[in-house]
XYZ file of C-alpha atoms in Angstrom:
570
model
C -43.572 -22.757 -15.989
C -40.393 -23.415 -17.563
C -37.028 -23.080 -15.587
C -35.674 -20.032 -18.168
C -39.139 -18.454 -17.328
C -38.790 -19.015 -13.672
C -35.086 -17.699 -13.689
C -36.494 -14.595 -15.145
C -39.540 -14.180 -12.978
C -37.384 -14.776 -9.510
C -34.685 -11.948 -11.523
C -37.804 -10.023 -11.913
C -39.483 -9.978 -8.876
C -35.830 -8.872 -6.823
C -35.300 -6.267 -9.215
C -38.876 -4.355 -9.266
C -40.296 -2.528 -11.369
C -38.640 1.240 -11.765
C -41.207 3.697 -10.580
C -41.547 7.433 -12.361
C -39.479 8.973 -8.989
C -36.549 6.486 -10.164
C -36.074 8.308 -13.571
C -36.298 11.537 -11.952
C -33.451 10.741 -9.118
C -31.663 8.989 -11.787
C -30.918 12.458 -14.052
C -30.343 14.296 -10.875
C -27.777 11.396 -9.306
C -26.006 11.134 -12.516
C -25.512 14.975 -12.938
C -24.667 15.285 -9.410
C -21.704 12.606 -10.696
C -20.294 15.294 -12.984
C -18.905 17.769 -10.732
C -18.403 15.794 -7.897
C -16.816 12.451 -9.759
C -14.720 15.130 -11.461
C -13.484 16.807 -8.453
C -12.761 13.647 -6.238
C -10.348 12.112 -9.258
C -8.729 15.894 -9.907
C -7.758 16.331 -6.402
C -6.396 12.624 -6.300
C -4.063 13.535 -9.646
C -6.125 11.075 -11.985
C -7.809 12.284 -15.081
C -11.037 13.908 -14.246
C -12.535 11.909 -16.984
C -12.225 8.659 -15.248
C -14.035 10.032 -11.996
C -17.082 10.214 -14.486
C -16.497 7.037 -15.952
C -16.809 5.660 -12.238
C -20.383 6.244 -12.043
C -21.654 4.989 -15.181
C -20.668 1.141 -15.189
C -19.677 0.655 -11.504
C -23.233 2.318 -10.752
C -24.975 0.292 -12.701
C -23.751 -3.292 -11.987
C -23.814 -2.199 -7.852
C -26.981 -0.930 -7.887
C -28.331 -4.530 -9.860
C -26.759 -6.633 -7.513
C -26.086 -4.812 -4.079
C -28.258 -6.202 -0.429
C -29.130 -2.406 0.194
C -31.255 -1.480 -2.431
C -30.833 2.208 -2.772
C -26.766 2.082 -2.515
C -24.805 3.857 -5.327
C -21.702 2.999 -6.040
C -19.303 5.210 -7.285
C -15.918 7.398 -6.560
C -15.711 8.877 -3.327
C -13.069 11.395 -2.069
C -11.279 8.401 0.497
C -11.314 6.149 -2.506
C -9.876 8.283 -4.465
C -6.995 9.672 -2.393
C -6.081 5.881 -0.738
C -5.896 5.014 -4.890
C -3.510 7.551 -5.779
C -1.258 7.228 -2.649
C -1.354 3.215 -3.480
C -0.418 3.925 -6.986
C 2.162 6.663 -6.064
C 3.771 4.391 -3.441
C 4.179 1.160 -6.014
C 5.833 3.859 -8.213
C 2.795 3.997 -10.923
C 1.678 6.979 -12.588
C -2.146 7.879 -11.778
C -2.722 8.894 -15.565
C -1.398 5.370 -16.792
C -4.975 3.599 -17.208
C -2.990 0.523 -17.616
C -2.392 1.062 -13.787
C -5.739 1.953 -12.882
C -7.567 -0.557 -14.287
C -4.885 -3.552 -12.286
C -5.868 -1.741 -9.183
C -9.244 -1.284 -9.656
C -9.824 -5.022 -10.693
C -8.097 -6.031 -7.854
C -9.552 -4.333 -5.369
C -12.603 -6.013 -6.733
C -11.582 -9.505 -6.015
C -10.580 -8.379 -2.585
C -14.295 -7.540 -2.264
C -15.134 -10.271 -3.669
C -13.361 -12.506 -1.400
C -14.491 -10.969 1.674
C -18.182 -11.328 1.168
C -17.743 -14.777 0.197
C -16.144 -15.620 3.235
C -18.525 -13.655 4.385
C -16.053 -11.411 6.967
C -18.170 -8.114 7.584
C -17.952 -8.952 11.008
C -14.052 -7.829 11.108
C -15.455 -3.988 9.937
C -16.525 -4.139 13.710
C -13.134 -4.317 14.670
C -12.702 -1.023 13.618
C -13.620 1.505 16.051
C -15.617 4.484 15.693
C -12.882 6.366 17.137
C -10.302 5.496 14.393
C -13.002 5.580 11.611
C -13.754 9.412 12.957
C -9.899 10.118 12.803
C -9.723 8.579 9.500
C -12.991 10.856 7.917
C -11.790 13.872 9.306
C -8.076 13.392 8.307
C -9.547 12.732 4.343
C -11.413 15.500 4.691
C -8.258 17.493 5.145
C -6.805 15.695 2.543
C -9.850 16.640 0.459
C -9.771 20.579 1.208
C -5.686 20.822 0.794
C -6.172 18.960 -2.181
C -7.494 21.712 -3.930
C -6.237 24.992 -2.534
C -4.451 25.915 -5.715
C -7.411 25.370 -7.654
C -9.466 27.764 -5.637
C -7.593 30.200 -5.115
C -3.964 30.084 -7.764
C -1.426 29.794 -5.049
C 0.371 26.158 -4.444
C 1.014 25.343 -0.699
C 4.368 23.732 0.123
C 5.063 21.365 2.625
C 5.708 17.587 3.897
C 1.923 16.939 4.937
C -1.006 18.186 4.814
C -1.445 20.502 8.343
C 1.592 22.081 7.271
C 0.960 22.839 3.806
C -2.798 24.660 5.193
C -0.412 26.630 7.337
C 1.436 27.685 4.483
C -1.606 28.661 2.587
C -3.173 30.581 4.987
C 0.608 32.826 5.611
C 0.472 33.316 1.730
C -2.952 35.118 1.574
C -0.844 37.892 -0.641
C -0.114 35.062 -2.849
C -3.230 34.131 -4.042
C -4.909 34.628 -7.603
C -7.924 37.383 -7.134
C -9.765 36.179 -10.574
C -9.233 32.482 -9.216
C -10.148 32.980 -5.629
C -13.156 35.306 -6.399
C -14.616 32.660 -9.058
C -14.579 30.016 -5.900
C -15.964 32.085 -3.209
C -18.870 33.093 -5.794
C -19.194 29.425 -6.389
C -19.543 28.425 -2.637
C -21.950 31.574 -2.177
C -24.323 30.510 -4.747
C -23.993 26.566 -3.325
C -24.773 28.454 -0.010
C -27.792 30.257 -1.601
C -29.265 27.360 -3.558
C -28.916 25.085 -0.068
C -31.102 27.523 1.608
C -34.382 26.270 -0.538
C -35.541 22.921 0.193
C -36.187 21.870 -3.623
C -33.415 22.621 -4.697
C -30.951 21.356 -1.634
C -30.141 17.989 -3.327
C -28.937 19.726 -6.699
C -27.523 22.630 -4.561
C -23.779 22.003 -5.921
C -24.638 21.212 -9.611
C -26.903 24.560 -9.780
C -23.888 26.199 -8.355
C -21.647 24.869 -10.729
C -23.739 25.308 -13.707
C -24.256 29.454 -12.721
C -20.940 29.906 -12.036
C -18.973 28.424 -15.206
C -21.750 30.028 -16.847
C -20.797 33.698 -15.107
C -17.313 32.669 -15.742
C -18.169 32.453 -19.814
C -20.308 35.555 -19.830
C -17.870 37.753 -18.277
C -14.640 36.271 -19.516
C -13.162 36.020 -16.965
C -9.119 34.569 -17.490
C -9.475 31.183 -15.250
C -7.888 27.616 -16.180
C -10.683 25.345 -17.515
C -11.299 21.538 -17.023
C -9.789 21.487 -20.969
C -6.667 23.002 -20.270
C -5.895 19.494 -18.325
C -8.208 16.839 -19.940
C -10.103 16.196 -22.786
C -13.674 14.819 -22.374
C -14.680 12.886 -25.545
C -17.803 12.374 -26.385
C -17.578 8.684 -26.049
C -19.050 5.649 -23.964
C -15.903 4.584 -21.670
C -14.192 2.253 -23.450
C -12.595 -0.720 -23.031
C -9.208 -0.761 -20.685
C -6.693 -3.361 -20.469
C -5.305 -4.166 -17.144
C -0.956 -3.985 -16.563
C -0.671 -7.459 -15.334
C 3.371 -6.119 -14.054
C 1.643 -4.226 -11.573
C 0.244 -6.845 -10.045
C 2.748 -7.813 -7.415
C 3.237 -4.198 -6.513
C -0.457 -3.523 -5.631
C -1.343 -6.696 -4.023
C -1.097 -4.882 -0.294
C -2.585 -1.793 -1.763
C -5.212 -3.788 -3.551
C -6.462 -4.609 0.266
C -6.297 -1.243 1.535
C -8.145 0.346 -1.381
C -11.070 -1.935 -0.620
C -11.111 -1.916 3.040
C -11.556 1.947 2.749
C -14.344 1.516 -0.259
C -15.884 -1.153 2.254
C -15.643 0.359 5.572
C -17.079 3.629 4.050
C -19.971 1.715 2.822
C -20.749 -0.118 5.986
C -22.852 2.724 7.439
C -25.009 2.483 4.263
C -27.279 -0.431 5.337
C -28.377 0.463 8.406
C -28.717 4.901 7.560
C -31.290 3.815 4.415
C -33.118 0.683 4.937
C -34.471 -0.888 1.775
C -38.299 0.375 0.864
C -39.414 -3.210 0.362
C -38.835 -4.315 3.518
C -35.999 -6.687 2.498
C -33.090 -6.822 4.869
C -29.521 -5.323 3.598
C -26.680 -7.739 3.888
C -23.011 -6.412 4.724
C -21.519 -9.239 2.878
C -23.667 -8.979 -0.176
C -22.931 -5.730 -0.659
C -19.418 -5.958 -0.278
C -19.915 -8.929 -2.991
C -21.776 -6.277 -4.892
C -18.982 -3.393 -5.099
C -16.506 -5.946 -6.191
C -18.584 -6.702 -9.184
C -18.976 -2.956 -9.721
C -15.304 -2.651 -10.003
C -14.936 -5.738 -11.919
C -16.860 -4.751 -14.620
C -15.570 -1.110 -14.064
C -12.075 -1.803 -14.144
C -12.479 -3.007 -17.808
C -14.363 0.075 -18.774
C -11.717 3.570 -17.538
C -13.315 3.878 -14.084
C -11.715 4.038 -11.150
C -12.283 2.280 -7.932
C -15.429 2.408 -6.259
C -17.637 1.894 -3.589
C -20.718 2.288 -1.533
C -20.724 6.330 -1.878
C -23.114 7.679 0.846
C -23.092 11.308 -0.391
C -24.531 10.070 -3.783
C -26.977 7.340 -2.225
C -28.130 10.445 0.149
C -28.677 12.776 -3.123
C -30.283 9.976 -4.621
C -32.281 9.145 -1.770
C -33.560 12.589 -1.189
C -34.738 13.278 -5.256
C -37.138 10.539 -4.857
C -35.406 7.077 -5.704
C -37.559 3.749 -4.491
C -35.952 1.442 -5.931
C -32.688 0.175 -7.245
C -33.619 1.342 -10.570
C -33.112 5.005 -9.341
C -29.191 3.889 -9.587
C -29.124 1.959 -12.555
C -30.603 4.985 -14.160
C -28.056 7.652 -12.563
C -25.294 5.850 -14.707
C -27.160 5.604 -17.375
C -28.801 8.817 -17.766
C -24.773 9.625 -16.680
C -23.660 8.226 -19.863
C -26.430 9.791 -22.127
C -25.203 13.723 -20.553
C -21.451 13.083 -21.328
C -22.230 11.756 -24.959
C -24.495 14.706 -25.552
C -22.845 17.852 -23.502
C -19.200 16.528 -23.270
C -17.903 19.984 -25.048
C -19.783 21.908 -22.150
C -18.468 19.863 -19.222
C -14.867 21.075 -20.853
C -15.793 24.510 -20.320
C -15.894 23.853 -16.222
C -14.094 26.521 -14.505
C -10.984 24.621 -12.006
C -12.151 27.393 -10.035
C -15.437 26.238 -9.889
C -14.507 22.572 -9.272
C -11.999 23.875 -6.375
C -15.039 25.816 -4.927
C -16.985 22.744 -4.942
C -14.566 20.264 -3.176
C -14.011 22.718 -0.601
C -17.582 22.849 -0.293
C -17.526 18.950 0.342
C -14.733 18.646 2.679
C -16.334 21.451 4.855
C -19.263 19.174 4.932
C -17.441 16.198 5.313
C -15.644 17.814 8.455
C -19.230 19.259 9.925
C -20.845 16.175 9.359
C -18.195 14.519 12.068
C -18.550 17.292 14.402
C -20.915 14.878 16.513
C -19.547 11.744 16.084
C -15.530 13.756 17.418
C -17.390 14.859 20.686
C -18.702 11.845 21.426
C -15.206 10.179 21.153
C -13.892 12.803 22.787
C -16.012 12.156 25.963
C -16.100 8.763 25.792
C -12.832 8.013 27.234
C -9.001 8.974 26.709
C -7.892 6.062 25.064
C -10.716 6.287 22.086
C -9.534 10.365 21.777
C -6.181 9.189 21.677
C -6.665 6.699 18.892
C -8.981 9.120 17.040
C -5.913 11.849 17.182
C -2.947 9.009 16.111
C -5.198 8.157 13.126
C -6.104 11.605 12.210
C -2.120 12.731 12.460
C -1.496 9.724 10.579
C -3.968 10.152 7.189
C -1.762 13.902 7.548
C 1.622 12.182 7.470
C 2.037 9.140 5.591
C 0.256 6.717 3.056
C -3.205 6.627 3.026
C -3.327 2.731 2.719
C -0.625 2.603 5.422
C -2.550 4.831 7.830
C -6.184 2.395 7.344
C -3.752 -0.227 8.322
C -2.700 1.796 11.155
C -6.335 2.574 12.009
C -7.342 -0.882 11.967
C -4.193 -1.890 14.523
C -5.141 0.908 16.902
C -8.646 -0.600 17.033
C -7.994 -4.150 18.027
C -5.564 -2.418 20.966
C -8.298 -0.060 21.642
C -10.681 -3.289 21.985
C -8.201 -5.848 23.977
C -7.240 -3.149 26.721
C -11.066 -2.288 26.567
C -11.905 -5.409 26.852
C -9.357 -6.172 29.912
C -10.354 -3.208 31.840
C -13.963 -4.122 31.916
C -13.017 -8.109 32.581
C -13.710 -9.017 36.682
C -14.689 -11.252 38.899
C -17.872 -11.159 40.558
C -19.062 -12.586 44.044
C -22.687 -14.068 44.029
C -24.557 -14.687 47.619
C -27.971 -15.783 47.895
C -30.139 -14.232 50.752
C -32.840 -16.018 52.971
C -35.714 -15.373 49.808
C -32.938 -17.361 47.244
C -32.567 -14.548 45.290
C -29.089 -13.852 43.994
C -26.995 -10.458 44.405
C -24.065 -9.401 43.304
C -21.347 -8.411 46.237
C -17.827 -7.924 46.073
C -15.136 -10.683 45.908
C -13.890 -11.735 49.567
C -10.516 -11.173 50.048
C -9.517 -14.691 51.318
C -11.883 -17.876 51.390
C -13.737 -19.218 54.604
C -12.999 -22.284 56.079
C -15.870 -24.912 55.665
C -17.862 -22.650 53.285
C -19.095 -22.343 49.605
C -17.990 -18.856 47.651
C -19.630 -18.316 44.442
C -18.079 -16.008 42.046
C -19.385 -15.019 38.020
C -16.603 -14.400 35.399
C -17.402 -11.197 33.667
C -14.299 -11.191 30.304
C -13.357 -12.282 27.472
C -10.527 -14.174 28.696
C -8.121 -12.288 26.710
C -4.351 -12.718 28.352
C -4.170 -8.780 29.331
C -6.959 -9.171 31.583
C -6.044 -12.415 33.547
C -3.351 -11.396 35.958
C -6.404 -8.319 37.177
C -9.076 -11.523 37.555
C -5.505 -13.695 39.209
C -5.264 -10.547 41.964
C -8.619 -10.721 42.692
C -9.101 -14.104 43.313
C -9.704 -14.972 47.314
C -6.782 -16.168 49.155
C -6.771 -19.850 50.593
C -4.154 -19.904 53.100
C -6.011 -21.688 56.214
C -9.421 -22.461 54.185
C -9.236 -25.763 54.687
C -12.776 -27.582 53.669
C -13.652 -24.312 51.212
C -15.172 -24.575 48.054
C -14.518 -21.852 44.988
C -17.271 -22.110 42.822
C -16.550 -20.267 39.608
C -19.522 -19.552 37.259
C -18.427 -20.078 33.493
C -21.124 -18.800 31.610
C -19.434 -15.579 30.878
C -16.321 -17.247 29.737
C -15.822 -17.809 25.634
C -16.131 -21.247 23.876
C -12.570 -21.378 22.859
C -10.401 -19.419 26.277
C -7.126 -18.791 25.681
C -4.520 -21.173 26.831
C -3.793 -18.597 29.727
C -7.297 -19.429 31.191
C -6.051 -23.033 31.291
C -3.118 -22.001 33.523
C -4.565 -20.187 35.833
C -7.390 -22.875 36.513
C -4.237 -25.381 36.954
C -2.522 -22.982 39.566
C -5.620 -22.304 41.405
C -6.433 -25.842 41.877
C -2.889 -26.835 43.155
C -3.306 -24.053 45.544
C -6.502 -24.669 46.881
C -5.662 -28.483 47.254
C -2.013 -27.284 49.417
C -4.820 -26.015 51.312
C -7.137 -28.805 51.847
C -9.866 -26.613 49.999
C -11.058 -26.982 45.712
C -12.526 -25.865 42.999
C -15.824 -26.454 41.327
C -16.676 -25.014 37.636
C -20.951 -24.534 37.149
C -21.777 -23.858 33.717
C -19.373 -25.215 31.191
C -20.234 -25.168 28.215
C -19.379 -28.219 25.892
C -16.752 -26.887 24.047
C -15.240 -25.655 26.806
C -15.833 -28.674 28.500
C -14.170 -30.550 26.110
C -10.915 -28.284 26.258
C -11.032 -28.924 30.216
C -10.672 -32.831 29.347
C -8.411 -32.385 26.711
C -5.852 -30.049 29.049
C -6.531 -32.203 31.830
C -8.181 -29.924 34.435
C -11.267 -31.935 34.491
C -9.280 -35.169 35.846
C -7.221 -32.297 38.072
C -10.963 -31.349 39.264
C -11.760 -34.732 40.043
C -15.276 -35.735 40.500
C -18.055 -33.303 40.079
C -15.876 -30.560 40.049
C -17.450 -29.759 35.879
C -20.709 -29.427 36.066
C -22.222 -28.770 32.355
C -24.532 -25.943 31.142
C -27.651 -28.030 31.205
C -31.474 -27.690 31.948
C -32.511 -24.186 33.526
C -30.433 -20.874 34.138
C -29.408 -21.594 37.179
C -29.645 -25.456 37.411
C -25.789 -25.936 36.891
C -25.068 -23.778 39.812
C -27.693 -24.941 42.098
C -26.084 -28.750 41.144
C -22.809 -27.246 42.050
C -23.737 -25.525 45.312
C -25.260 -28.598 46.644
C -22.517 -31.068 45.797
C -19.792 -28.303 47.434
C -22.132 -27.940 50.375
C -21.751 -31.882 51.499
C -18.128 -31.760 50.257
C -17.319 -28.738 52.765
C -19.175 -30.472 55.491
C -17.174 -33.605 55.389
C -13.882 -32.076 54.683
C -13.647 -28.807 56.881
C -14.090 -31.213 60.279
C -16.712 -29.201 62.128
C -19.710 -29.510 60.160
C -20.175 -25.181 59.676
C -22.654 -24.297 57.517
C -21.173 -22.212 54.413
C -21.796 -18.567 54.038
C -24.122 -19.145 50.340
């Protein structure tokens, strides 16, 4: 076989074969695009045309190259909102494609970049607490987005809480043609919902009825038109503003992060029908191609959307060809019906996000009682993020997020750090018992390091150490197992002042377990010639063999140093 041949037969074999299912949840994926990719870049102030545009070419390319093989990518609502608060803040004007297209490029890269050096692990880092704060908070964003579109009236304020508040004490104020065209179009979404067929499609059914009622009746609403023209076009090609570069670098990062850390929770919610295993890192290499190739082509940025891969999921797809069609089956409906999709009722469109930020909010109902009785601190953070998507920048407020969840983590972790004592009883199995308050003269105390050695935990596992006044022939044996490869320099020093203290006492330390890179920080820091002989023993051979080593060598060191030959208390 030649190598072009093979090339294509390896290309051939990843991609499958597209299966009759895949056209099918293609056409209903990419007309589930229209209202929804509409609504997400209306609410953020960008031209609703480029929300479709974001799931023709960014679809396509993610769903050819992404780990998780039924993941579309496309505008979401968190996207969209974290792009035109990173945009607003750099002092860019969401309409200026120019701008768009630098942002959407570069959040690309960023993606790029971070599945090459392959850092998925660091979305661990960011709690489900904060990531519950954050969804609920867009989801607010989402719904106060488009008040004035459902129901005519504008509502004033500095952030978003407030300006619901306002809303609600201006019920007088609002438009009765506008609101009544929105409630019809959440009533039929409601009706539609109730059949199981027809659930997936519920909100394009419900748009389609309603701009149609809208039309038949004549009823005196603004229409998609009166703000953008849809032409009947292919996206075409957009050049990036290379001045905005240096203003969107930081906002480049927090675009992505969001697309990324929304995406995430993709792999593991639809596993791949071939049995292939999804890969965090080569999807987030995946969605920065999307927006690469997007970004030259009017689409904003995108990611991993999970209410699309859900629709898609649910019409039938089975393999990745079910989003390759959606954008192109996308493209075909805006070339063909463009003129119709003008005719969309803002009504109807405001009906429809409220729709999806109602859902949005009920689909964290679970996931905010669970944080809220899992512990004060995690409700805390989940509240400060949540206040925080209300009250300042989007991209500032991930940031925020993220912060909040690597305190959340250290004072986690340093809370559930402690020392453990081990004693062995006349069978030789070992139990756990608490830590004696002061060592025994002449015998061998085992204790098991339970942390991360983080530097907020060590003065707790320094308090709880045994005292060693008058323990003269004592041994401390401390099991290292539990302790990291790399401790912090902290660890060091307190291992140096426990030795000193224990040898003012005529009494020392012994460390079973050490693993070699720890060992070799010990001998580089000096607390292994400070241990003096035998006082490291390495992980080696069985479980237990290090500490067994260790408890025999401290046994015949006690007997010959505490004077009376007592036996120890192991």
């Amino acid at each position: 076989m030649s190598p072009v041949r093979a090339v294509f037969e390896r290309a051939r074999s990843r991609l499958g074969r597209p299966r009759p299912a895949d056209v099918g949840s293609g056409l209903v994926t990419g007309l589930f695009s229209i209202p929804e990719g509409m609504a997400y870049a209306a609410i953020a102030g960008f031209n609703p045309v480029a929300g479709l545009y974001a799931g023709v070419v960014p679809a396509i390319v993610g769903s050819l190259t992404a780990r998780t093989v039924l993941m579309v990518t496309t505008l979401t609502s968190a996207i969209a909102l974290t792009s035109q608060s990173v945009l607003k803040d750099a002092g860019l004007d969401p309409m200026d494609t120019g701008g768009v297209a630098t942002l959407t490029l570069m959040a690309g890269v960023v993606m790029l970049l971070m599945g090459a050096l392959r850092l998925g692990v660091l979305l661990s880092l960011v709690s489900n607490a904060v990531m519950t704060g954050f969804s609920v908070g867009i989801a607010l964003q989402i719904v106060t987005g488009v008040l004035k579109d459902a129901t005519g009236y504008d509502p004033h304020g500095h952030n978003r809480l407030y300006q619901l508040g306002d809303w609600l004490a201006h019920v007088t104020d609002w438009q009765l043609d506008t609101t009544l065209v929105a409630l019809v179009t959440i009533t039929v979404w409601a009706l539609a919902g109730l059949l199981r067929p027809l659930k997936p499609v519920a909100l394009l059914i419900a748009m389609v009825v309603s701009t149609a009622g809208v039309a038949v009746f004549g009823v005196d609403v603004e229409l998609v038109r009166d703000i953008a023209h849809i032409p009947a076009t292919l996206p075409g090609f957009s050049a990036p503003d290379l001045s905005a570069v240096p203003h969107l670098l930081g906002g480049a990062c927090a675009v992505a992060l969001v697309a990324l850390a929304q995406a995430a929770g993709i792999g593991p919610s639809v596993p791949n029908p071939d049995g292939s295993r999804s890969s965090v890192n080569g999807d987030f290499a995946a969605q920065g191609l999307a927006n690469l190739a997007g970004g030259f082509f009017q689409a904003l940025p995108a990611g991993g959307s999970l209410s699309r891969t859900g629709v898609a999921v649910s019409a039938g797809a089975r393999t990745r060809w079910a989003g390759v069609l959606s954008g192109v089956l996308l493209a075909a409906v805006v070339l063909v019906c463009a003129p119709l999709a003008e005719r969309i009722p803002m009504p109807v469109i405001g009906g429809l996000i409220l729709v999806v930020g109602g859902e949005l909010i009920r689909g964290k109902r679970q996931d905010v009682r669970l944080v809220l009785r899992t512990s004060w601190l995690s409700s805390a953070a989940m509240a400060l993020t949540f206040l925080a998507t209300t009250q300042i920048p989007l991209q500032r407020a991930i940031v925020l997020g993220a912060v909040l969840s690597l305190l959340l983590y250290c004072v986690q972790a340093a809370r559930r750090a402690r020392l453990l004592a081990l004693v062995r009883d006349p069978e030789g199995r070992w139990h756990l018992a608490p830590v004696p308050e002061r060592l025994t003269p002449g015998e061998v105390t085992v204790l098991y390091y339970d942390g991360v050695s983080l530097f907020a935990e060590l003065p707790r596992i320094e308090a709880s150490l045994p005292r060693a006044d008058g323990a003269t022939g004592a041994v401390l044996v401390l099991v290292m197992r539990g302790l990291p490869d790399v401790p912090s320099s902290m660890v060091v020093k307190l291992l140096r002042r426990r030795i000193r203290e224990l040898d003012r006492n005529g009494a020392r330390l012994v460390l079973a377990g050490v693993q070699p890179e720890l060992g070799h920080l010990l001998a580089a820091t000096g607390i292994s010639a400070d241990l003096g002989p035998d006082g490291v023993i390495p992980a080696e051979g069985a479980l237990f063999e290090p500490l067994e080593q260790a408890l025999a060598q401290s046994r015949e060191w006690a007997r010959r140093h505490s004077g009376d030959g007592a036996p120890d208390g192991s």
